[in-house]
Coordinates of C-alpha atoms in Angstrom, one line a residue:
Chain N
M1161 CA 0.0 -0.1 0.1
L1162 CA 1.0 3.4 -0.8
E1163 CA 1.1 5.3 2.5
K1164 CA 3.0 8.5 1.7
L1165 CA 3.4 10.4 -1.3
K1166 CA 5.7 13.7 -2.0
L1167 CA 5.7 15.3 -5.3
R1168 CA 8.0 18.1 -6.4
N1169 CA 7.9 19.8 -9.9
F1170 CA 5.6 16.8 -11.3
R1171 CA 3.2 18.7 -13.8
C1172 CA 0.9 21.0 -12.2
F1173 CA 2.1 20.7 -8.7
E1174 CA 4.8 22.6 -7.3
A1175 CA 4.8 20.8 -4.1
L1176 CA 2.4 18.2 -2.7
D1177 CA 2.4 16.0 0.6
A1178 CA -0.3 13.5 1.2
E1179 CA -1.1 10.1 3.4
F1180 CA -3.6 8.0 1.6
A1181 CA -5.5 5.2 3.1
S1182 CA -7.1 1.9 1.3
T1183 CA -9.4 3.5 -0.6
N1184 CA -9.0 7.0 -1.6
V1185 CA -11.3 9.5 -3.5
I1186 CA -10.1 12.3 -4.9
R1187 CA -12.8 14.7 -6.2
G1188 CA -12.3 18.5 -7.8
P1189 CA -13.1 20.1 -10.6
N1190 CA -11.8 19.5 -13.9
A1191 CA -8.1 20.5 -15.3
Q1192 CA -7.0 20.7 -11.7
G1193 CA -4.5 17.7 -11.7
K1194 CA -6.5 14.6 -10.5
T1195 CA -5.2 12.7 -13.7
S1196 CA -1.7 14.0 -13.0
L1197 CA -1.5 12.8 -9.3
L1198 CA -2.7 9.5 -10.4
E1199 CA -0.1 9.8 -13.0
A1200 CA 2.3 10.4 -10.6
I1201 CA 1.7 7.6 -8.6
C1202 CA 2.1 5.5 -11.6
V1203 CA 5.0 6.8 -12.3
L1204 CA 6.6 6.4 -9.0
L1205 CA 5.8 2.4 -9.0
R1206 CA 6.4 1.7 -12.7
L1207 CA 8.8 4.6 -14.2
Q1208 CA 6.3 5.0 -16.8
S1209 CA 3.4 7.2 -17.7
P1210 CA 0.1 5.7 -18.7
R1211 CA -0.2 9.1 -20.8
V1212 CA 3.0 9.9 -22.5
S1213 CA 6.0 8.2 -23.5
S1214 CA 8.5 11.0 -22.9
L1215 CA 8.6 11.5 -18.8
A1216 CA 9.8 14.9 -19.6
A1217 CA 7.0 16.3 -20.4
A1218 CA 5.8 15.6 -16.9
I1219 CA 8.6 18.3 -15.6
R1220 CA 6.7 21.4 -14.2
H1221 CA 7.1 24.1 -16.5
E1222 CA 10.1 26.2 -16.4
Q1223 CA 11.7 23.6 -13.6
K1224 CA 14.8 21.1 -14.2
G1225 CA 13.2 18.4 -13.0
F1226 CA 10.8 16.6 -10.8
V1227 CA 11.0 14.6 -7.5
L1228 CA 8.4 11.7 -6.7
D1229 CA 8.9 10.2 -3.4
G1230 CA 6.7 7.6 -1.4
L1231 CA 6.2 5.1 1.0
F1232 CA 5.3 1.8 -0.2
D1233 CA 4.9 -1.3 1.5
A1234 CA 7.3 0.1 4.1
R1235 CA 9.9 0.8 1.2
H1236 CA 10.9 4.1 0.4
M1237 CA 10.7 4.8 -3.3
Q1238 CA 12.1 7.8 -4.9
F1239 CA 12.7 8.7 -8.3
Y1240 CA 14.3 12.0 -9.7
L1241 CA 14.1 12.6 -13.3
G1242 CA 15.7 16.1 -14.9
A1243 CA 16.7 16.9 -18.5
A1244 CA 19.8 15.4 -18.5
R1245 CA 19.8 12.5 -16.1
R1246 CA 17.6 10.2 -13.8
K1247 CA 17.9 8.7 -10.3
L1248 CA 16.6 5.8 -8.5
A1249 CA 16.8 5.3 -5.1
L1250 CA 15.3 2.3 -2.6
D1251 CA 15.1 2.8 0.9
S1252 CA 18.1 6.0 0.5
V1253 CA 20.1 3.6 -1.8
E1254 CA 20.9 4.6 -5.3
Q1255 CA 19.9 2.0 -7.9
K1256 CA 22.1 1.6 -11.0
S1257 CA 19.5 -0.5 -12.6
A1258 CA 15.7 -0.3 -12.4
S1259 CA 15.2 -4.1 -11.8
E1260 CA 14.9 -4.4 -8.0
Y1261 CA 12.7 -0.8 -8.0
L1262 CA 10.4 -2.2 -10.3
K1263 CA 9.9 -5.6 -8.6
I1264 CA 8.2 -3.6 -5.5
G1265 CA 4.8 -1.8 -6.9
R1266 CA 2.7 -3.1 -9.3
A1267 CA -0.4 -0.8 -10.7
V1268 CA -3.5 -1.3 -13.1
Y1269 CA -4.5 2.2 -14.7
F1270 CA -8.3 2.8 -15.5
S1271 CA -9.3 5.9 -17.9
N1272 CA -12.2 7.0 -19.3
R1273 CA -10.4 6.7 -22.6
D1274 CA -9.9 2.9 -21.9
V1275 CA -12.8 2.3 -24.6
E1276 CA -10.3 3.4 -27.2
I1277 CA -8.2 0.0 -26.9
V1278 CA -11.4 -1.8 -28.2
R1279 CA -12.1 0.5 -31.0
G1280 CA -8.9 2.5 -31.8
P1281 CA -5.8 1.8 -33.8
A1282 CA -3.3 -1.5 -33.1
D1283 CA -1.0 0.5 -31.2
L1284 CA -2.7 1.3 -28.3
R1285 CA -3.5 -2.4 -27.9
R1286 CA 0.2 -3.1 -28.1
K1287 CA 0.6 -0.6 -25.4
F1288 CA -2.1 -2.0 -23.3
L1289 CA -0.1 -5.1 -23.5
D1290 CA 3.3 -4.1 -23.0
F1291 CA 2.1 -2.3 -19.8
A1292 CA 0.9 -5.8 -18.8
A1293 CA 4.1 -7.4 -19.7
F1294 CA 6.5 -5.0 -17.7
Q1295 CA 5.0 -6.0 -14.7
V1296 CA 4.9 -9.7 -14.9
D1297 CA 8.4 -10.5 -17.2
S1298 CA 11.1 -8.9 -15.7
A1299 CA 12.9 -9.1 -19.0
Y1300 CA 10.3 -7.8 -21.4
R1301 CA 11.5 -4.1 -20.7
S1302 CA 15.0 -4.8 -22.1
Q1303 CA 14.1 -7.1 -24.8
L1304 CA 11.4 -4.8 -26.1
R1305 CA 14.0 -1.8 -26.0
S1306 CA 16.6 -3.9 -28.1
Y1307 CA 14.0 -4.9 -30.4
E1308 CA 13.0 -1.1 -31.0
K1309 CA 16.4 -0.2 -31.6
A1310 CA 17.1 -2.8 -33.8
L1311 CA 14.0 -2.0 -35.7
R1312 CA 14.7 1.8 -35.8
S1313 CA 18.8 0.9 -37.2
R1314 CA 17.5 -1.3 -39.7
N1315 CA 14.6 1.1 -40.9
L1316 CA 17.7 3.7 -41.1
L1317 CA 19.9 1.6 -43.3
L1318 CA 16.9 0.6 -45.5
K1319 CA 15.9 4.5 -46.1
E1320 CA 19.7 5.3 -47.4
P1321 CA 20.0 5.8 -50.8
R1322 CA 21.6 2.6 -51.7
P1323 CA 20.8 0.4 -49.0
N1324 CA 23.8 -2.1 -48.3
R1325 CA 22.1 -5.7 -47.8
R1326 CA 24.8 -7.0 -45.8
Q1327 CA 24.5 -4.3 -43.1
I1328 CA 20.9 -4.5 -43.1
A1329 CA 21.2 -8.5 -42.6
A1330 CA 23.5 -7.9 -40.0
F1331 CA 20.6 -6.1 -37.9
D1332 CA 18.2 -9.2 -38.4
G1333 CA 19.9 -11.2 -36.2
P1334 CA 19.2 -9.1 -33.0
L1335 CA 15.6 -8.4 -34.5
V1336 CA 14.6 -11.8 -34.7
A1337 CA 15.9 -12.6 -31.3
A1338 CA 14.5 -9.8 -29.5
G1339 CA 11.4 -10.1 -31.6
D1340 CA 10.9 -14.0 -30.6
Y1341 CA 10.9 -13.1 -26.9
I1342 CA 8.2 -10.4 -27.5
T1343 CA 6.3 -12.5 -29.6
A1344 CA 6.4 -15.1 -27.2
A1345 CA 5.9 -13.1 -24.2
R1346 CA 2.9 -11.7 -25.7
T1347 CA 1.2 -15.0 -26.7
R1348 CA 1.7 -16.2 -23.0
L1349 CA 0.2 -12.8 -21.7
I1350 CA -2.9 -13.1 -24.2
A1351 CA -3.3 -16.6 -23.1
A1352 CA -3.5 -15.8 -19.4
L1353 CA -5.7 -13.0 -19.4
Q1354 CA -8.2 -14.8 -21.6
P1355 CA -10.0 -16.5 -18.5
F1356 CA -9.9 -13.7 -16.7
A1357 CA -11.4 -11.3 -19.3
E1358 CA -13.8 -13.8 -20.3
E1359 CA -15.2 -14.3 -16.7
A1360 CA -14.8 -10.2 -16.1
H1361 CA -16.8 -9.8 -19.0
K1362 CA -19.9 -12.6 -18.4
D1363 CA -20.1 -11.0 -14.7
I1364 CA -20.6 -7.4 -15.6
T1365 CA -22.9 -7.9 -18.7
R1366 CA -24.4 -11.1 -17.0
S1367 CA -25.2 -12.1 -20.4
A1368 CA -23.6 -15.3 -22.1
E1369 CA -21.6 -13.2 -24.6
T1370 CA -18.1 -14.9 -24.3
L1371 CA -15.2 -12.3 -25.0
S1372 CA -12.0 -13.8 -26.6
L1373 CA -8.4 -12.7 -27.0
A1374 CA -6.2 -13.7 -29.8
H1375 CA -2.8 -12.8 -30.8
R1376 CA -2.0 -11.6 -34.3
R1377 CA 1.4 -11.9 -34.9
G1378 CA 2.9 -9.6 -37.0
G1379 CA 5.8 -11.5 -37.7
G1380 CA 4.1 -14.4 -39.0
A1381 CA 4.3 -18.0 -37.4
D1382 CA 8.2 -18.0 -37.9
F1383 CA 9.4 -14.3 -37.7
R1384 CA 13.1 -15.3 -39.4
R1385 CA 11.1 -16.6 -42.2
T1386 CA 8.9 -13.9 -42.7
L1387 CA 11.5 -11.2 -42.6
E1388 CA 13.8 -13.1 -45.0
A1389 CA 10.6 -13.6 -47.2
A1390 CA 9.8 -9.8 -46.9
T1391 CA 13.5 -8.6 -47.8
G1392 CA 12.0 -7.2 -50.9
E1393 CA 9.2 -5.6 -50.0
D1394 CA 11.0 -4.1 -47.2
L1395 CA 13.6 -2.5 -49.9
R1396 CA 10.9 -1.3 -51.9
L1397 CA 8.7 0.5 -49.1
R1398 CA 12.1 1.3 -47.1
Q1399 CA 10.9 0.0 -43.9
T1400 CA 10.4 -3.4 -42.3
T1401 CA 7.1 -4.6 -42.7
A1402 CA 6.9 -7.7 -40.6
G1403 CA 7.3 -8.1 -36.9
P1404 CA 5.9 -7.6 -33.3
H1405 CA 5.8 -3.8 -34.3
R1406 CA 2.8 -4.9 -36.2
D1407 CA 1.4 -7.1 -33.8
D1408 CA -2.9 -6.5 -33.1
L1409 CA -4.6 -8.1 -29.6
H1410 CA -7.7 -9.3 -31.5
L1411 CA -11.0 -9.5 -29.3
L1412 CA -14.2 -11.0 -30.2
L1413 CA -17.4 -10.9 -28.9
N1414 CA -19.3 -14.3 -29.5
G1415 CA -16.8 -14.8 -32.6
R1416 CA -17.5 -11.1 -34.0
S1417 CA -15.6 -8.2 -34.2
P1418 CA -16.4 -5.9 -31.5
E1419 CA -16.0 -2.8 -33.7
I1420 CA -20.0 -3.4 -34.7
A1421 CA -20.6 -3.2 -31.2
S1422 CA -22.2 -0.3 -29.5
E1423 CA -20.5 2.0 -27.4
G1424 CA -21.8 0.6 -23.7
Q1425 CA -20.6 -2.8 -25.2
Q1426 CA -17.3 -1.4 -26.2
R1427 CA -16.7 0.1 -22.5
T1428 CA -17.5 -3.2 -20.9
I1429 CA -14.9 -5.0 -23.2
A1430 CA -12.3 -2.3 -22.0
L1431 CA -13.1 -2.6 -18.4
A1432 CA -13.0 -6.6 -18.6
L1433 CA -9.6 -6.4 -19.9
R1434 CA -8.2 -4.2 -17.6
L1435 CA -9.9 -6.4 -14.6
A1436 CA -8.3 -9.1 -16.1
V1437 CA -4.9 -7.5 -16.1
C1438 CA -5.6 -6.5 -12.2
A1439 CA -6.5 -10.4 -11.6
L1440 CA -3.4 -11.5 -13.7
L1441 CA -1.2 -9.3 -11.6
A1442 CA -2.6 -9.9 -8.1
E1443 CA -2.0 -14.0 -9.3
H1444 CA 1.3 -13.5 -10.3
A1445 CA 2.4 -11.3 -7.3
G1446 CA 0.6 -12.9 -4.8
R1447 CA -1.4 -9.7 -4.0
P1448 CA -3.6 -7.3 -5.8
P1449 CA -2.1 -4.7 -7.7
L1450 CA -2.6 -0.9 -7.0
L1451 CA -5.5 0.7 -8.9
L1452 CA -5.7 3.9 -10.3
I1453 CA -9.0 4.7 -11.5
D1454 CA -9.5 7.8 -13.3
D1455 CA -12.6 9.5 -13.5
V1456 CA -14.2 6.2 -14.9
F1457 CA -17.6 6.0 -12.8
G1458 CA -19.0 8.9 -14.2
E1459 CA -19.3 6.9 -17.6
L1460 CA -20.9 4.2 -16.6
D1461 CA -24.6 3.3 -15.6
F1462 CA -25.7 2.3 -12.0
E1463 CA -25.6 -1.0 -13.0
R1464 CA -21.8 -1.4 -14.3
R1465 CA -20.5 1.0 -11.9
N1466 CA -21.6 -1.4 -9.1
A1467 CA -20.5 -4.4 -11.1
L1468 CA -16.9 -2.7 -11.5
L1469 CA -16.9 -2.0 -7.6
K1470 CA -17.8 -5.7 -6.9
R1471 CA -15.5 -7.0 -9.4
L1472 CA -12.5 -4.8 -8.1
P1473 CA -9.7 -6.9 -6.5
A1474 CA -10.6 -7.1 -2.5
G1475 CA -7.6 -5.8 -0.6
S1476 CA -6.4 -3.5 -3.5
Q1477 CA -5.3 0.1 -2.9
K1478 CA -7.7 2.2 -4.8
F1479 CA -7.2 5.7 -5.8
I1480 CA -10.6 6.9 -7.6
T1481 CA -11.1 10.3 -8.9
A1482 CA -14.3 11.9 -9.8
T1483 CA -16.0 15.4 -10.4
D1484 CA -18.9 14.2 -8.4
I1485 CA -19.4 11.5 -5.9
A1486 CA -23.1 11.7 -5.1
W1487 CA -23.3 8.2 -6.1
M1488 CA -20.6 6.9 -3.7
A1489 CA -22.0 5.2 -0.3
P1490 CA -20.3 6.9 2.4
G1491 CA -18.2 4.9 4.5
E1492 CA -14.4 3.5 4.4
A1493 CA -13.1 5.5 1.9
R1494 CA -10.8 8.6 2.6
L1495 CA -11.8 11.6 0.3
F1496 CA -9.7 14.4 -0.6
H1497 CA -10.5 17.7 -2.4
L1498 CA -8.0 19.0 -5.3
A1499 CA -8.0 22.5 -6.7
A1500 CA -5.1 24.3 -8.1
G1501 CA -2.9 21.7 -7.4
R1502 CA -3.5 21.4 -3.9
L1503 CA -4.6 18.7 -2.3
A1504 CA -6.8 18.9 1.2
A1505 CA -7.8 15.7 3.0
L1506 CA -11.4 16.1 3.8
T1507 CA -11.6 12.8 6.4
K1508 CA -9.2 11.5 8.5
P1509 CA -7.7 8.0 7.3
P1510 CA -10.5 5.3 8.7
G1511 CA -8.8 3.6 11.7
Chain S
M1386 CA 16.8 49.6 6.5
G1387 CA 19.5 49.6 8.5
E1388 CA 22.0 48.3 5.7
R1389 CA 25.2 50.2 4.6
Q1390 CA 24.9 51.8 1.2
I1391 CA 28.2 50.6 -0.9
P1392 CA 28.9 53.3 -3.3
A1393 CA 29.1 52.0 -6.9
L1394 CA 32.9 51.5 -7.7
H1395 CA 34.1 52.9 -10.9
V1396 CA 37.9 51.1 -10.4
K1397 CA 38.5 47.8 -12.9
R1398 CA 37.3 44.4 -11.7
V1399 CA 40.4 42.3 -10.8
E1400 CA 40.9 39.0 -12.2
Y1401 CA 43.3 36.6 -12.3
P1402 CA 46.5 36.9 -14.0
G1403 CA 46.5 35.7 -18.1
A1404 CA 48.4 32.8 -17.4
I1405 CA 46.1 31.6 -14.4
K1406 CA 42.8 32.5 -16.9
A1407 CA 44.5 30.4 -19.7
L1408 CA 45.4 27.1 -17.4
I1409 CA 41.7 27.5 -16.3
G1410 CA 40.4 27.9 -20.0
Q1411 CA 42.3 24.5 -20.9
L1412 CA 41.4 22.5 -17.8
K1413 CA 37.7 23.3 -18.2
R1414 CA 37.8 21.8 -21.8
M1415 CA 38.7 18.2 -20.1
P1416 CA 35.8 15.6 -19.7
G1417 CA 34.2 15.6 -16.4
I1418 CA 35.6 18.9 -15.3
G1419 CA 33.6 22.4 -15.3
P1420 CA 34.1 25.7 -14.5
R1421 CA 34.5 25.2 -10.5
S1422 CA 36.9 22.2 -10.5
A1423 CA 39.2 24.0 -13.2
E1424 CA 39.8 27.0 -11.0
R1425 CA 40.3 24.9 -8.1
I1426 CA 42.9 22.6 -9.8
A1427 CA 44.7 26.0 -11.5
L1428 CA 44.8 27.3 -8.0
W1429 CA 46.3 23.6 -6.6
L1430 CA 48.8 23.8 -9.3
V1431 CA 49.7 27.4 -8.5
L1432 CA 49.9 27.4 -4.8
S1433 CA 50.8 23.9 -3.6
R1434 CA 54.2 22.9 -3.2
D1435 CA 53.2 19.2 -4.1
A1436 CA 51.6 20.3 -7.3
K1437 CA 55.1 20.0 -9.4
P1438 CA 53.3 21.5 -12.4
R1439 CA 56.7 20.9 -14.3
E1440 CA 56.4 17.5 -14.3
I1441 CA 52.7 17.2 -14.8
A1442 CA 53.3 19.5 -18.2
E1443 CA 56.0 17.1 -19.3
A1444 CA 53.8 14.1 -18.5
I1445 CA 50.9 15.8 -21.0
G1446 CA 54.0 16.5 -23.6
E1447 CA 54.9 13.2 -23.5
S1448 CA 51.0 11.7 -24.0
A1449 CA 50.9 13.7 -27.4
R1450 CA 53.2 10.9 -28.9
I1451 CA 51.0 8.4 -28.6
T1452 CA 49.5 7.1 -31.5
P1453 CA 47.1 4.4 -32.4
C1454 CA 48.9 1.4 -33.4
S1455 CA 49.5 1.1 -37.2
K1456 CA 48.4 -2.9 -36.9
C1457 CA 45.7 -3.2 -34.3
G1458 CA 44.8 0.1 -32.9
F1459 CA 45.6 -0.3 -29.4
F1460 CA 47.8 3.0 -27.9
A1461 CA 51.6 3.0 -29.2
E1462 CA 54.3 5.2 -28.7
E1463 CA 56.1 3.9 -31.9
A1464 CA 54.6 2.2 -35.1
L1465 CA 53.4 -0.6 -33.4
C1466 CA 52.3 -1.1 -30.1
E1467 CA 53.8 -3.5 -27.4
I1468 CA 51.3 -6.1 -28.2
C1469 CA 51.9 -6.4 -31.5
R1470 CA 56.1 -6.2 -31.0
D1471 CA 56.2 -9.0 -28.5
D1472 CA 57.4 -12.1 -30.9
S1473 CA 56.3 -14.5 -27.8
R1474 CA 53.1 -14.2 -28.9
S1475 CA 50.7 -16.3 -31.2
P1476 CA 49.7 -14.7 -34.3
E1477 CA 47.1 -17.9 -35.0
L1478 CA 44.8 -16.1 -32.8
L1479 CA 43.1 -13.0 -33.5
C1480 CA 41.0 -11.4 -31.0
I1481 CA 38.6 -8.4 -32.2
V1482 CA 37.2 -5.9 -30.1
E1483 CA 35.3 -2.4 -30.4
Q1484 CA 37.9 -0.1 -28.7
P1485 CA 41.3 0.1 -27.6
T1486 CA 40.1 0.2 -24.2
D1487 CA 38.6 -3.3 -24.3
I1488 CA 41.8 -5.0 -24.9
L1489 CA 43.6 -4.1 -21.3
P1490 CA 40.6 -6.0 -19.2
L1491 CA 41.3 -9.0 -21.6
E1492 CA 44.9 -8.5 -20.9
R1493 CA 44.7 -8.7 -17.3
T1494 CA 42.8 -12.0 -17.4
G1495 CA 46.5 -13.4 -18.4
M1496 CA 44.4 -16.2 -20.5
F1497 CA 45.1 -14.7 -24.2
R1498 CA 48.4 -15.1 -25.8
G1499 CA 47.4 -13.8 -29.2
L1500 CA 47.3 -10.5 -30.9
Y1501 CA 44.4 -8.3 -31.2
H1502 CA 42.6 -5.8 -33.9
S1503 CA 40.6 -2.8 -32.3
L1504 CA 37.5 -1.8 -34.9
G1505 CA 37.1 1.5 -33.2
G1506 CA 33.8 1.6 -32.4
R1507 CA 30.8 -0.6 -33.8
I1508 CA 28.4 -0.2 -36.5
S1509 CA 25.6 1.8 -35.2
P1510 CA 23.2 3.4 -37.6
L1511 CA 21.4 5.5 -34.9
D1512 CA 24.6 7.1 -34.4
H1513 CA 25.5 7.4 -38.5
I1514 CA 28.2 4.8 -38.1
G1515 CA 28.6 2.5 -40.5
P1516 CA 31.6 0.1 -41.5
E1517 CA 33.0 2.3 -44.0
N1518 CA 33.9 4.1 -40.3
L1519 CA 35.6 1.3 -38.6
R1520 CA 38.5 -0.4 -39.3
I1521 CA 37.2 -3.5 -40.8
D1522 CA 39.7 -3.1 -44.6
A1523 CA 42.2 -3.5 -42.3
L1524 CA 41.4 -6.5 -40.4
L1525 CA 40.5 -8.0 -43.8
N1526 CA 44.5 -6.9 -44.8
R1527 CA 45.5 -8.5 -41.7
V1528 CA 43.8 -12.2 -42.2
K1529 CA 45.0 -12.2 -45.6
T1530 CA 48.7 -11.5 -44.9
E1531 CA 48.8 -12.8 -41.7
A1532 CA 46.3 -16.0 -42.0
P1533 CA 45.5 -16.5 -38.4
E1534 CA 44.0 -19.5 -37.7
E1535 CA 41.4 -18.4 -35.5
I1536 CA 39.2 -14.9 -34.8
I1537 CA 37.5 -14.5 -31.5
L1538 CA 35.1 -11.9 -31.5
A1539 CA 34.8 -10.1 -28.4
L1540 CA 32.3 -7.3 -28.8
G1541 CA 29.3 -6.1 -26.9
G1542 CA 26.2 -8.3 -26.4
D1543 CA 24.0 -5.6 -26.9
V1544 CA 21.9 -4.8 -30.3
E1545 CA 25.1 -3.1 -32.5
G1546 CA 27.3 -5.9 -30.6
E1547 CA 25.6 -8.4 -32.1
A1548 CA 25.0 -6.8 -35.5
T1549 CA 28.6 -5.9 -36.0
A1550 CA 29.6 -9.5 -35.0
N1551 CA 27.1 -10.7 -37.7
Y1552 CA 28.6 -8.4 -40.3
L1553 CA 31.7 -9.8 -39.7
A1554 CA 31.0 -13.6 -39.5
E1555 CA 29.2 -12.9 -43.2
L1556 CA 32.4 -10.9 -44.6
L1557 CA 34.8 -13.8 -43.1
E1558 CA 32.5 -16.2 -44.9
Q1559 CA 35.0 -17.1 -47.9
H1560 CA 38.3 -17.0 -45.7
P1561 CA 40.1 -19.8 -44.3
V1562 CA 40.0 -19.3 -40.6
A1563 CA 37.6 -20.3 -37.8
L1564 CA 35.4 -17.7 -36.3
T1565 CA 34.6 -17.8 -32.4
R1566 CA 33.1 -15.3 -29.8
I1567 CA 32.9 -15.3 -26.2
A1568 CA 30.6 -16.9 -24.2
Q1569 CA 27.8 -14.5 -22.4
G1570 CA 26.5 -16.1 -19.5
L1571 CA 26.8 -15.9 -15.4
P1572 CA 29.3 -13.6 -13.3
A1573 CA 31.6 -15.7 -12.0
G1574 CA 30.9 -16.4 -8.1
A1575 CA 27.5 -15.8 -8.7
G1576 CA 24.5 -17.8 -7.8
L1577 CA 21.8 -18.5 -10.2
E1578 CA 19.1 -16.7 -8.0
S1579 CA 21.0 -13.3 -8.6
A1580 CA 20.8 -14.0 -12.6
D1581 CA 18.1 -12.1 -14.5
E1582 CA 16.4 -13.9 -17.1
L1583 CA 18.3 -12.9 -20.2
T1584 CA 21.3 -13.8 -18.6
L1585 CA 20.2 -17.2 -17.6
S1586 CA 18.8 -17.8 -20.9
R1587 CA 22.0 -16.8 -22.9
A1588 CA 23.9 -18.8 -20.1
L1589 CA 21.4 -22.1 -21.2
S1590 CA 21.7 -21.5 -24.7
G1591 CA 25.6 -21.0 -24.8
R1592 CA 25.9 -23.9 -22.4
T1593 CA 29.3 -26.4 -22.5
K1594 CA 29.7 -29.9 -23.3
M1595 CA 30.9 -31.5 -19.8
K1596 CA 30.2 -35.3 -20.7
M1597 CA 28.8 -37.4 -23.9
P1598 CA 26.9 -40.2 -23.1
K1599 CA 28.2 -43.7 -22.9
F1600 CA 27.4 -46.5 -25.7
G1601 CA 27.2 -50.1 -25.2

């Protein structure tokens, strides 16, 4: 559980200090930093933002860098990011690599834009998969980085005025090695998510509709062969046409594509996917992940809202943002009000 | 309110003498040395009794004589470096490294008695470094004239290191020389539990034989 959080120069927050309970509800008008606060918690635990790919964008305007500092399960986590360098510390010991640090906390981020995972472009589904894979497979991060580096190198060589085939082929080895790893890890992840997603979906809809997940491999059944076969095409188009960077997560509702499903059905699928990740992480780590729920409840009707609340893993710490909390049963939650970058606790922590 | 007003002074501001300023200016160009450190080192050179600035100047002057070895690329005071001049080394073994600085750690193992060849980098399109920027032609010439029996690739295990190894393997395909690469795996003295999955998987795929099955 995240007990304490300190932010310095993170997005709209000049300085913020807070103590949290097991369930935290953050209320406040729009554009006051609710999403940024959840983002900060996510970055503290996972060194990654659910919103942007470059964390430098989260440094407060005209400041050198941000500091995130938190007490999570009695571990002191600190992350500094400046324009030129980044620093990680665990219990005040500086960490050269992120591997120990990333083993500590796991998080799932529910956003009101999650429906885009279902109906948006494939790269949003790949991002969804990657964010989950980082948390169950500690080698995934470096493998994905190697893959991207090999891919960018190969694409640069293909774009040269007179591409050198021997040089391009030299990058096929590292591309295939990392690519095969990514492909296998994604296939495993999707297979592991399948039963959880199906169950969560049935539970929310109370219907007999079956949600199924499939991995569409951008590198085909045998990536090395596909890559070799595509050499001519790659040289013509001047980019690598096959590989996990063309992967997709294929979603089917009763065997049919959800593109034709209603808005409400699409939202339910997105919700089921997030809940499946929660269940998988809980199973993997032996305890539930931290949940960041950003303005999701306002979008849902009464029934879906309750189904979601009921499905959230028991014992997980929750951070819920909302503009309006009239629907919420009073009780166990700690209430905060956030306006103009200032967070005020409205209730004492329970207990 | 109670502060005493300091009158504006219209005299020339005093700075360090030109020699010290020049010294600071040169020191600042060194890696890892900012203006503050440069000033501190310059003052130490000037003021400290133990500084011996002439000896330092002499050593710096001497270092200008160092050139890359015309054969292997290691640091040399003459045309050839100490390693290439050593007759007792076996020319049948040629170890290829990325940088001349990679040679010393290999030398310190005391396990290798062959010769080296430093490429001066690795193929890295993202940094605009291609094979033509590396000492690859020189390597091919050496392979022809020196005819080593085995070439050992001791390149980095990252994407660029792997790509460079693949590139060289393909280039050396027609040459009558054995090609090997250094193993990747567990650090010495460490248990399995402290290794990450990637290191372990490489250690597994690069496993070595201990015994063959007995038949009959």
